[in-house]
PDB file of C-alpha atoms in Angstrom:
ATOM      1  CA  MET L   1    -144.750-170.844-170.855  1.00  0.00           C
ATOM      2  CA  VAL L   2    -141.258-169.479-170.196  1.00  0.00           C
ATOM      3  CA  GLY L   3    -139.232-171.727-167.873  1.00  0.00           C
ATOM      4  CA  LEU L   4    -137.018-169.615-165.610  1.00  0.00           C
ATOM      5  CA  SER L   5    -135.000-170.454-162.529  1.00  0.00           C
ATOM      6  CA  GLU L   6    -135.621-168.543-159.302  1.00  0.00           C
ATOM      7  CA  GLY L   7    -132.358-166.684-159.869  1.00  0.00           C
ATOM      8  CA  GLU L   8    -133.417-165.583-163.350  1.00  0.00           C
ATOM      9  CA  LYS L   9    -136.807-164.427-162.056  1.00  0.00           C
ATOM     10  CA  HIS L  10    -135.117-162.410-159.311  1.00  0.00           C
ATOM     11  CA  PHE L  11    -132.701-160.918-161.873  1.00  0.00           C
ATOM     12  CA  ILE L  12    -135.572-159.782-164.133  1.00  0.00           C
ATOM     13  CA  ARG L  13    -137.635-158.293-161.306  1.00  0.00           C
ATOM     14  CA  GLY L  14    -134.595-156.658-159.687  1.00  0.00           C
ATOM     15  CA  GLY L  15    -133.474-155.091-162.957  1.00  0.00           C
ATOM     16  CA  ILE L  16    -136.915-153.610-163.625  1.00  0.00           C
ATOM     17  CA  ALA L  17    -137.028-152.227-160.064  1.00  0.00           C
ATOM     18  CA  GLN L  18    -133.710-150.463-160.734  1.00  0.00           C
ATOM     19  CA  GLY L  19    -134.809-149.187-164.157  1.00  0.00           C
ATOM     20  CA  ILE L  20    -132.477-151.401-166.231  1.00  0.00           C
ATOM     21  CA  ARG L  21    -133.953-154.407-168.014  1.00  0.00           C
ATOM     22  CA  THR L  22    -132.102-157.592-168.959  1.00  0.00           C
ATOM     23  CA  ASP L  23    -131.642-156.397-172.570  1.00  0.00           C
ATOM     24  CA  GLY L  24    -130.388-152.965-171.458  1.00  0.00           C
ATOM     25  CA  ARG L  25    -133.585-151.032-172.160  1.00  0.00           C
ATOM     26  CA  ARG L  26    -135.219-148.524-169.842  1.00  0.00           C
ATOM     27  CA  ARG L  27    -138.693-149.271-168.489  1.00  0.00           C
ATOM     28  CA  LEU L  28    -140.521-147.211-171.107  1.00  0.00           C
ATOM     29  CA  GLN L  29    -138.328-148.069-174.090  1.00  0.00           C
ATOM     30  CA  PHE L  30    -139.434-150.205-177.060  1.00  0.00           C
ATOM     31  CA  ARG L  31    -137.286-152.776-178.801  1.00  0.00           C
ATOM     32  CA  ALA L  32    -135.931-152.236-182.326  1.00  0.00           C
ATOM     33  CA  LEU L  33    -138.738-151.852-184.879  1.00  0.00           C
ATOM     34  CA  SER L  34    -138.603-152.875-188.551  1.00  0.00           C
ATOM     35  CA  VAL L  35    -141.337-152.500-191.169  1.00  0.00           C
ATOM     36  CA  GLU L  36    -141.955-153.940-194.648  1.00  0.00           C
ATOM     37  CA  THR L  37    -144.976-153.187-196.832  1.00  0.00           C
ATOM     38  CA  GLY L  38    -146.613-155.032-199.728  1.00  0.00           C
ATOM     39  CA  VAL L  39    -145.394-158.468-198.616  1.00  0.00           C
ATOM     40  CA  ILE L  40    -148.555-160.244-199.902  1.00  0.00           C
ATOM     41  CA  PRO L  41    -149.243-159.188-203.530  1.00  0.00           C
ATOM     42  CA  GLN L  42    -152.734-160.738-203.620  1.00  0.00           C
ATOM     43  CA  ALA L  43    -153.982-158.590-200.722  1.00  0.00           C
ATOM     44  CA  ASN L  44    -155.240-155.005-200.973  1.00  0.00           C
ATOM     45  CA  GLY L  45    -152.632-154.117-198.356  1.00  0.00           C
ATOM     46  CA  SER L  46    -150.086-156.007-196.274  1.00  0.00           C
ATOM     47  CA  ALA L  47    -147.131-155.557-193.958  1.00  0.00           C
ATOM     48  CA  ARG L  48    -144.495-157.372-191.957  1.00  0.00           C
ATOM     49  CA  VAL L  49    -143.551-155.838-188.611  1.00  0.00           C
ATOM     50  CA  ARG L  50    -140.773-156.980-186.301  1.00  0.00           C
ATOM     51  CA  LEU L  51    -140.615-155.712-182.728  1.00  0.00           C
ATOM     52  CA  GLY L  52    -137.488-157.259-181.282  1.00  0.00           C
ATOM     53  CA  ALA L  53    -137.897-161.014-181.850  1.00  0.00           C
ATOM     54  CA  THR L  54    -141.694-160.749-182.204  1.00  0.00           C
ATOM     55  CA  GLU L  55    -142.727-160.888-185.867  1.00  0.00           C
ATOM     56  CA  ILE L  56    -146.194-160.255-187.315  1.00  0.00           C
ATOM     57  CA  ILE L  57    -147.582-160.365-190.857  1.00  0.00           C
ATOM     58  CA  ALA L  58    -150.849-158.493-191.433  1.00  0.00           C
ATOM     59  CA  SER L  59    -152.989-158.404-194.563  1.00  0.00           C
ATOM     60  CA  VAL L  60    -156.115-156.500-195.614  1.00  0.00           C
ATOM     61  CA  LYS L  61    -158.654-157.764-198.157  1.00  0.00           C
ATOM     62  CA  ALA L  62    -161.509-155.529-199.379  1.00  0.00           C
ATOM     63  CA  GLU L  63    -164.737-157.099-200.660  1.00  0.00           C
ATOM     64  CA  LEU L  64    -168.121-155.645-201.565  1.00  0.00           C
ATOM     65  CA  GLY L  65    -170.828-156.297-198.989  1.00  0.00           C
ATOM     66  CA  LYS L  66    -174.074-155.000-197.551  1.00  0.00           C
ATOM     67  CA  PRO L  67    -174.158-152.705-194.502  1.00  0.00           C
ATOM     68  CA  ASN L  68    -175.544-153.962-191.222  1.00  0.00           C
ATOM     69  CA  ILE L  69    -179.215-153.015-190.906  1.00  0.00           C
ATOM     70  CA  LEU L  70    -178.421-151.321-187.572  1.00  0.00           C
ATOM     71  CA  HIS L  71    -175.604-149.257-189.136  1.00  0.00           C
ATOM     72  CA  PRO L  72    -176.689-148.511-192.719  1.00  0.00           C
ATOM     73  CA  ASP L  73    -174.161-145.660-193.045  1.00  0.00           C
ATOM     74  CA  LYS L  74    -171.107-147.729-192.104  1.00  0.00           C
ATOM     75  CA  GLY L  75    -168.973-150.386-193.721  1.00  0.00           C
ATOM     76  CA  LYS L  76    -167.685-153.427-191.844  1.00  0.00           C
ATOM     77  CA  VAL L  77    -164.292-154.515-190.553  1.00  0.00           C
ATOM     78  CA  SER L  78    -163.429-157.981-189.248  1.00  0.00           C
ATOM     79  CA  ILE L  79    -160.160-158.829-187.488  1.00  0.00           C
ATOM     80  CA  PHE L  80    -158.797-162.353-187.266  1.00  0.00           C
ATOM     81  CA  VAL L  81    -155.558-163.467-185.613  1.00  0.00           C
ATOM     82  CA  ASP L  82    -153.746-166.751-186.192  1.00  0.00           C
ATOM     83  CA  CYS L  83    -150.762-167.905-184.129  1.00  0.00           C
ATOM     84  CA  SER L  84    -148.372-170.076-186.092  1.00  0.00           C
ATOM     85  CA  PRO L  85    -147.493-173.290-184.197  1.00  0.00           C
ATOM     86  CA  THR L  86    -143.844-172.672-185.113  1.00  0.00           C
ATOM     87  CA  ALA L  87    -143.855-169.281-183.354  1.00  0.00           C
ATOM     88  CA  GLU L  88    -144.015-170.756-179.856  1.00  0.00           C
ATOM     89  CA  PRO L  89    -144.248-174.357-178.518  1.00  0.00           C
ATOM     90  CA  THR L  90    -147.349-173.461-176.480  1.00  0.00           C
ATOM     91  CA  PHE L  91    -149.120-172.421-179.711  1.00  0.00           C
ATOM     92  CA  GLU L  92    -149.588-176.041-180.727  1.00  0.00           C
ATOM     93  CA  GLY L  93    -153.158-177.355-180.486  1.00  0.00           C
ATOM     94  CA  ARG L  94    -155.725-175.640-178.275  1.00  0.00           C
ATOM     95  CA  GLY L  95    -153.230-173.121-176.896  1.00  0.00           C
ATOM     96  CA  SER L  96    -153.021-171.422-180.284  1.00  0.00           C
ATOM     97  CA  GLU L  97    -156.815-171.261-180.707  1.00  0.00           C
ATOM     98  CA  GLU L  98    -157.404-169.730-177.277  1.00  0.00           C
ATOM     99  CA  LEU L  99    -154.709-167.085-177.703  1.00  0.00           C
ATOM    100  CA  SER L 100    -155.850-166.271-181.247  1.00  0.00           C
ATOM    101  CA  THR L 101    -159.393-165.673-179.981  1.00  0.00           C
ATOM    102  CA  GLU L 102    -158.145-163.584-177.037  1.00  0.00           C
ATOM    103  CA  LEU L 103    -156.007-161.384-179.295  1.00  0.00           C
ATOM    104  CA  SER L 104    -158.783-161.006-181.902  1.00  0.00           C
ATOM    105  CA  VAL L 105    -161.270-159.874-179.234  1.00  0.00           C
ATOM    106  CA  ALA L 106    -158.742-157.438-177.725  1.00  0.00           C
ATOM    107  CA  LEU L 107    -157.989-155.903-181.135  1.00  0.00           C
ATOM    108  CA  GLN L 108    -161.706-155.691-181.892  1.00  0.00           C
ATOM    109  CA  ARG L 109    -162.236-153.835-178.618  1.00  0.00           C
ATOM    110  CA  CYS L 110    -159.267-151.503-179.000  1.00  0.00           C
ATOM    111  CA  LEU L 111    -159.617-150.708-182.723  1.00  0.00           C
ATOM    112  CA  LEU L 112    -163.326-151.131-183.417  1.00  0.00           C
ATOM    113  CA  GLY L 113    -164.949-150.388-180.073  1.00  0.00           C
ATOM    114  CA  GLY L 114    -166.295-153.935-179.680  1.00  0.00           C
ATOM    115  CA  LYS L 115    -168.599-156.024-181.878  1.00  0.00           C
ATOM    116  CA  SER L 116    -171.052-153.169-182.469  1.00  0.00           C
ATOM    117  CA  GLY L 117    -168.410-150.943-184.010  1.00  0.00           C
ATOM    118  CA  ALA L 118    -169.590-148.049-181.843  1.00  0.00           C
ATOM    119  CA  GLY L 119    -166.746-145.692-181.050  1.00  0.00           C
ATOM    120  CA  ALA L 120    -164.592-147.312-183.704  1.00  0.00           C
ATOM    121  CA  ALA L 121    -161.082-145.929-184.073  1.00  0.00           C
ATOM    122  CA  ILE L 122    -161.237-146.998-187.733  1.00  0.00           C
ATOM    123  CA  ASP L 123    -163.620-144.717-189.669  1.00  0.00           C
ATOM    124  CA  LEU L 124    -166.310-147.157-190.815  1.00  0.00           C
ATOM    125  CA  SER L 125    -168.321-144.435-192.569  1.00  0.00           C
ATOM    126  CA  SER L 126    -165.490-144.091-195.118  1.00  0.00           C
ATOM    127  CA  LEU L 127    -166.272-147.649-196.277  1.00  0.00           C
ATOM    128  CA  ILE L 128    -169.850-146.906-197.358  1.00  0.00           C
ATOM    129  CA  ILE L 129    -170.617-146.854-201.101  1.00  0.00           C
ATOM    130  CA  VAL L 130    -174.422-146.598-201.157  1.00  0.00           C
ATOM    131  CA  GLU L 131    -176.045-146.076-197.770  1.00  0.00           C
ATOM    132  CA  GLY L 132    -178.010-149.106-196.672  1.00  0.00           C
ATOM    133  CA  LYS L 133    -177.154-151.029-199.846  1.00  0.00           C
ATOM    134  CA  VAL L 134    -173.449-151.408-200.655  1.00  0.00           C
ATOM    135  CA  CYS L 135    -170.292-151.041-198.593  1.00  0.00           C
ATOM    136  CA  TRP L 136    -166.764-152.305-198.385  1.00  0.00           C
ATOM    137  CA  ASP L 137    -166.074-155.183-196.015  1.00  0.00           C
ATOM    138  CA  LEU L 138    -162.468-155.172-194.808  1.00  0.00           C
ATOM    139  CA  TYR L 139    -161.042-158.492-193.643  1.00  0.00           C
ATOM    140  CA  ILE L 140    -157.887-157.941-191.600  1.00  0.00           C
ATOM    141  CA  ASP L 141    -155.749-160.993-190.843  1.00  0.00           C
ATOM    142  CA  GLY L 142    -152.823-161.006-188.447  1.00  0.00           C
ATOM    143  CA  LEU L 143    -150.362-163.904-188.354  1.00  0.00           C
ATOM    144  CA  VAL L 144    -147.975-164.316-185.418  1.00  0.00           C
ATOM    145  CA  VAL L 145    -144.846-165.682-187.106  1.00  0.00           C
ATOM    146  CA  SER L 146    -142.508-165.394-184.130  1.00  0.00           C
ATOM    147  CA  SER L 147    -143.394-164.672-180.516  1.00  0.00           C
ATOM    148  CA  ASP L 148    -141.246-162.991-177.887  1.00  0.00           C
ATOM    149  CA  GLY L 149    -143.824-160.991-175.972  1.00  0.00           C
ATOM    150  CA  ASN L 150    -146.006-157.910-176.537  1.00  0.00           C
ATOM    151  CA  LEU L 151    -148.088-159.543-179.263  1.00  0.00           C
ATOM    152  CA  LEU L 152    -151.038-157.139-179.004  1.00  0.00           C
ATOM    153  CA  ASP L 153    -148.953-153.995-179.586  1.00  0.00           C
ATOM    154  CA  ALA L 154    -147.068-155.650-182.460  1.00  0.00           C
ATOM    155  CA  LEU L 155    -150.324-156.830-184.074  1.00  0.00           C
ATOM    156  CA  ALA L 156    -151.876-153.363-183.838  1.00  0.00           C
ATOM    157  CA  ALA L 157    -148.735-151.804-185.360  1.00  0.00           C
ATOM    158  CA  ALA L 158    -148.749-154.347-188.203  1.00  0.00           C
ATOM    159  CA  ILE L 159    -152.449-153.656-188.865  1.00  0.00           C
ATOM    160  CA  LYS L 160    -151.812-149.893-188.968  1.00  0.00           C
ATOM    161  CA  VAL L 161    -148.951-150.401-191.429  1.00  0.00           C
ATOM    162  CA  ALA L 162    -150.998-152.811-193.577  1.00  0.00           C
ATOM    163  CA  LEU L 163    -153.900-150.323-193.691  1.00  0.00           C
ATOM    164  CA  SER L 164    -151.504-147.549-194.751  1.00  0.00           C
ATOM    165  CA  ASN L 165    -150.495-149.868-197.615  1.00  0.00           C
ATOM    166  CA  THR L 166    -154.127-150.593-198.547  1.00  0.00           C
ATOM    167  CA  GLY L 167    -155.652-149.387-201.792  1.00  0.00           C
ATOM    168  CA  ILE L 168    -159.457-149.430-202.039  1.00  0.00           C
ATOM    169  CA  PRO L 169    -160.645-149.815-205.674  1.00  0.00           C
ATOM    170  CA  LYS L 170    -162.535-146.869-207.126  1.00  0.00           C
ATOM    171  CA  VAL L 171    -166.219-147.612-207.653  1.00  0.00           C
ATOM    172  CA  ASN L 172    -168.779-146.288-210.144  1.00  0.00           C
ATOM    173  CA  VAL L 173    -172.400-146.707-209.056  1.00  0.00           C
ATOM    174  CA  SER L 174    -175.456-146.720-211.324  1.00  0.00           C
ATOM    175  CA  LEU L 175    -178.613-146.110-209.328  1.00  0.00           C
ATOM    176  CA  SER L 176    -181.870-147.305-210.846  1.00  0.00           C
ATOM    177  CA  ALA L 177    -185.072-145.267-210.651  1.00  0.00           C
ATOM    178  CA  ALA L 178    -186.630-147.813-208.313  1.00  0.00           C
ATOM    179  CA  SER L 179    -185.170-147.292-204.835  1.00  0.00           C
ATOM    180  CA  ASP L 180    -185.782-150.897-203.821  1.00  0.00           C
ATOM    181  CA  GLU L 181    -183.577-152.292-206.591  1.00  0.00           C
ATOM    182  CA  GLU L 182    -179.925-153.093-205.974  1.00  0.00           C
ATOM    183  CA  PRO L 183    -177.560-150.540-207.533  1.00  0.00           C
ATOM    184  CA  GLU L 184    -175.123-151.613-210.235  1.00  0.00           C
ATOM    185  CA  VAL L 185    -171.546-151.354-209.037  1.00  0.00           C
ATOM    186  CA  ASP L 186    -168.537-151.222-211.339  1.00  0.00           C
ATOM    187  CA  VAL L 187    -165.247-151.843-209.501  1.00  0.00           C
ATOM    188  CA  SER L 188    -162.076-150.513-211.105  1.00  0.00           C
ATOM    189  CA  ASN L 189    -159.066-152.800-211.449  1.00  0.00           C
ATOM    190  CA  GLU L 190    -156.708-149.918-212.172  1.00  0.00           C
ATOM    191  CA  GLU L 191    -157.638-146.986-209.923  1.00  0.00           C
ATOM    192  CA  PHE L 192    -157.331-147.165-206.141  1.00  0.00           C
ATOM    193  CA  LEU L 193    -157.907-144.813-203.236  1.00  0.00           C
ATOM    194  CA  GLN L 194    -155.417-144.836-200.378  1.00  0.00           C
ATOM    195  CA  PHE L 195    -157.009-145.871-197.097  1.00  0.00           C
ATOM    196  CA  ASP L 196    -156.888-143.030-194.563  1.00  0.00           C
ATOM    197  CA  THR L 197    -155.043-144.213-191.448  1.00  0.00           C
ATOM    198  CA  SER L 198    -154.825-140.829-189.717  1.00  0.00           C
ATOM    199  CA  SER L 199    -157.301-141.932-187.034  1.00  0.00           C
ATOM    200  CA  VAL L 200    -156.008-145.503-186.654  1.00  0.00           C
ATOM    201  CA  PRO L 201    -154.403-145.838-183.211  1.00  0.00           C
ATOM    202  CA  VAL L 202    -151.492-147.812-181.869  1.00  0.00           C
ATOM    203  CA  ILE L 203    -151.751-149.976-178.777  1.00  0.00           C
ATOM    204  CA  VAL L 204    -149.379-149.483-175.858  1.00  0.00           C
ATOM    205  CA  THR L 205    -149.375-152.231-173.240  1.00  0.00           C
ATOM    206  CA  LEU L 206    -148.044-151.393-169.783  1.00  0.00           C
ATOM    207  CA  THR L 207    -146.986-154.560-167.991  1.00  0.00           C
ATOM    208  CA  LYS L 208    -146.774-154.403-164.197  1.00  0.00           C
ATOM    209  CA  VAL L 209    -143.839-156.278-162.688  1.00  0.00           C
ATOM    210  CA  GLY L 210    -143.452-155.745-158.957  1.00  0.00           C
ATOM    211  CA  GLN L 211    -144.175-152.093-158.185  1.00  0.00           C
ATOM    212  CA  HIS L 212    -143.243-150.821-161.649  1.00  0.00           C
ATOM    213  CA  TYR L 213    -144.582-151.069-165.187  1.00  0.00           C
ATOM    214  CA  ILE L 214    -142.778-151.434-168.476  1.00  0.00           C
ATOM    215  CA  VAL L 215    -143.617-151.191-172.188  1.00  0.00           C
ATOM    216  CA  ASP L 216    -142.914-153.778-174.899  1.00  0.00           C
ATOM    217  CA  ALA L 217    -142.343-156.657-172.474  1.00  0.00           C
ATOM    218  CA  THR L 218    -140.511-159.762-173.656  1.00  0.00           C
ATOM    219  CA  SER L 219    -141.910-163.241-172.986  1.00  0.00           C
ATOM    220  CA  GLU L 220    -139.586-163.607-169.981  1.00  0.00           C
ATOM    221  CA  GLU L 221    -140.751-160.295-168.543  1.00  0.00           C
ATOM    222  CA  GLU L 222    -144.403-161.181-169.160  1.00  0.00           C
ATOM    223  CA  SER L 223    -143.928-164.381-167.172  1.00  0.00           C
ATOM    224  CA  GLN L 224    -143.207-162.205-164.101  1.00  0.00           C
ATOM    225  CA  MET L 225    -146.131-159.794-164.512  1.00  0.00           C
ATOM    226  CA  SER L 226    -149.018-159.392-162.085  1.00  0.00           C
ATOM    227  CA  SER L 227    -151.242-157.590-164.611  1.00  0.00           C
ATOM    228  CA  ALA L 228    -151.131-155.643-167.859  1.00  0.00           C
ATOM    229  CA  VAL L 229    -153.215-152.786-169.249  1.00  0.00           C
ATOM    230  CA  SER L 230    -153.372-152.204-173.024  1.00  0.00           C
ATOM    231  CA  VAL L 231    -154.438-148.745-174.179  1.00  0.00           C
ATOM    232  CA  SER L 232    -155.162-147.789-177.797  1.00  0.00           C
ATOM    233  CA  VAL L 233    -154.300-144.155-178.510  1.00  0.00           C
ATOM    234  CA  ASN L 234    -154.498-142.176-181.765  1.00  0.00           C
ATOM    235  CA  ARG L 235    -152.155-139.438-182.963  1.00  0.00           C
ATOM    236  CA  ASN L 236    -154.308-136.785-181.261  1.00  0.00           C
ATOM    237  CA  GLY L 237    -153.711-138.401-177.888  1.00  0.00           C
ATOM    238  CA  GLN L 238    -157.288-139.661-177.630  1.00  0.00           C
ATOM    239  CA  VAL L 239    -157.863-143.004-175.920  1.00  0.00           C
ATOM    240  CA  CYS L 240    -159.836-145.250-178.297  1.00  0.00           C
ATOM    241  CA  GLY L 241    -160.013-148.427-176.213  1.00  0.00           C
ATOM    242  CA  LEU L 242    -158.630-150.268-173.225  1.00  0.00           C
ATOM    243  CA  THR L 243    -158.284-153.872-172.130  1.00  0.00           C
ATOM    244  CA  LYS L 244    -156.721-155.543-169.078  1.00  0.00           C
ATOM    245  CA  ARG L 245    -155.330-159.012-168.477  1.00  0.00           C
ATOM    246  CA  GLY L 246    -153.795-160.722-165.486  1.00  0.00           C
ATOM    247  CA  GLY L 247    -155.498-161.766-162.275  1.00  0.00           C
ATOM    248  CA  ALA L 248    -154.186-159.031-159.986  1.00  0.00           C
ATOM    249  CA  GLY L 249    -156.498-156.089-159.364  1.00  0.00           C
ATOM    250  CA  LEU L 250    -155.347-152.519-159.883  1.00  0.00           C
ATOM    251  CA  ASP L 251    -156.283-149.424-157.928  1.00  0.00           C
ATOM    252  CA  PRO L 252    -158.147-146.886-160.123  1.00  0.00           C
ATOM    253  CA  SER L 253    -155.431-144.293-159.478  1.00  0.00           C
ATOM    254  CA  VAL L 254    -152.826-146.729-160.845  1.00  0.00           C
ATOM    255  CA  ILE L 255    -154.909-147.372-163.968  1.00  0.00           C
ATOM    256  CA  PHE L 256    -155.291-143.622-164.583  1.00  0.00           C
ATOM    257  CA  ASP L 257    -151.538-143.204-164.198  1.00  0.00           C
ATOM    258  CA  MET L 258    -150.911-146.077-166.630  1.00  0.00           C
ATOM    259  CA  ILE L 259    -153.271-144.484-169.167  1.00  0.00           C
ATOM    260  CA  SER L 260    -151.429-141.179-168.824  1.00  0.00           C
ATOM    261  CA  VAL L 261    -148.076-142.888-169.389  1.00  0.00           C
ATOM    262  CA  ALA L 262    -149.479-144.859-172.355  1.00  0.00           C
ATOM    263  CA  LYS L 263    -150.721-141.622-173.973  1.00  0.00           C
ATOM    264  CA  HIS L 264    -147.268-140.068-173.640  1.00  0.00           C
ATOM    265  CA  VAL L 265    -145.385-143.129-174.913  1.00  0.00           C
ATOM    266  CA  SER L 266    -147.849-143.658-177.792  1.00  0.00           C
ATOM    267  CA  GLN L 267    -147.010-140.312-179.402  1.00  0.00           C
ATOM    268  CA  GLN L 268    -143.325-141.235-179.555  1.00  0.00           C
ATOM    269  CA  PHE L 269    -144.177-144.678-180.944  1.00  0.00           C
ATOM    270  CA  ILE L 270    -146.572-143.260-183.587  1.00  0.00           C
ATOM    271  CA  ALA L 271    -143.895-140.821-184.787  1.00  0.00           C
ATOM    272  CA  HIS L 272    -141.346-143.647-184.953  1.00  0.00           C
ATOM    273  CA  LEU L 273    -143.797-145.940-186.771  1.00  0.00           C
ATOM    274  CA  ASP L 274    -144.709-143.192-189.260  1.00  0.00           C
ATOM    275  CA  SER L 275    -141.041-142.699-190.145  1.00  0.00           C
ATOM    276  CA  LYS L 276    -140.611-146.467-190.639  1.00  0.00           C
ATOM    277  CA  ILE L 277    -143.716-146.590-192.881  1.00  0.00           C
ATOM    278  CA  SER L 278    -142.385-143.713-195.012  1.00  0.00           C
ATOM    279  CA  ALA L 279    -139.012-145.439-195.354  1.00  0.00           C
ATOM    280  CA  ALA L 280    -140.647-148.770-196.276  1.00  0.00           C
ATOM    281  CA  GLU L 281    -142.869-147.133-198.914  1.00  0.00           C
ATOM    282  CA  ALA L 282    -139.894-145.282-200.395  1.00  0.00           C
ATOM    283  CA  ALA L 283    -137.914-148.530-200.560  1.00  0.00           C
ATOM    284  CA  ALA L 284    -140.802-150.285-202.325  1.00  0.00           C
ATOM    285  CA  GLU L 285    -141.019-147.669-205.113  1.00  0.00           C
TER     286      GLU L 285
END
């Protein structure tokens, strides 16, 4: 919890009302973004993303598994978030567990369409090897290293970057004559297929402070919010998921306006993130 005096609270709210935030940004302006790829050699893909003073490390591990009986033509993706106790004093003990669960559920909803995977923004059908028998299970881990607000957007960006860095091993399958027998799978240690991230969205959170909303809120700004709406949007401008937090209710017309703004801002952020990914990959070569 951010401890602010009444004067500091008034300064933050007054600045946002006038369109100038305490760090000099406009309402719909993100903080400086930096990207590194391949930071965890043991993972199939990994990334470090810094958004202002918020820092996230994301990793992707691919393992062979069996498709869900309800979705035999789809692979599986699991997302787990861990908040380092050193990132924020409130992350010590139960506070970290509750926030980790909240962020994991929000990412699941925004990127995978909920537990069922229906309407997933990540193409689960691309992870199938043999329908109903063998698939890839992707385990995505996000670690909050440093926290200064807007964790959900930063986590989603780090996951997108880590997936762009992910190589899925090539697989040779030997199918036996008997359809009920398990196929033999030979996984290559040398040849990899780049994971397609063209449909993977970013998340843009609009935080309502007073009568206005802002993007990429800092911890101090979040402490003054009445509510926040997080919208996941892909590069085609399609909304893939939405989640809300904060106790204050919002009029439907306000939510529709926030979605419209998020769609507009997301395209700028995706273009900026793409350029950072390209630069990081070129630096790693």
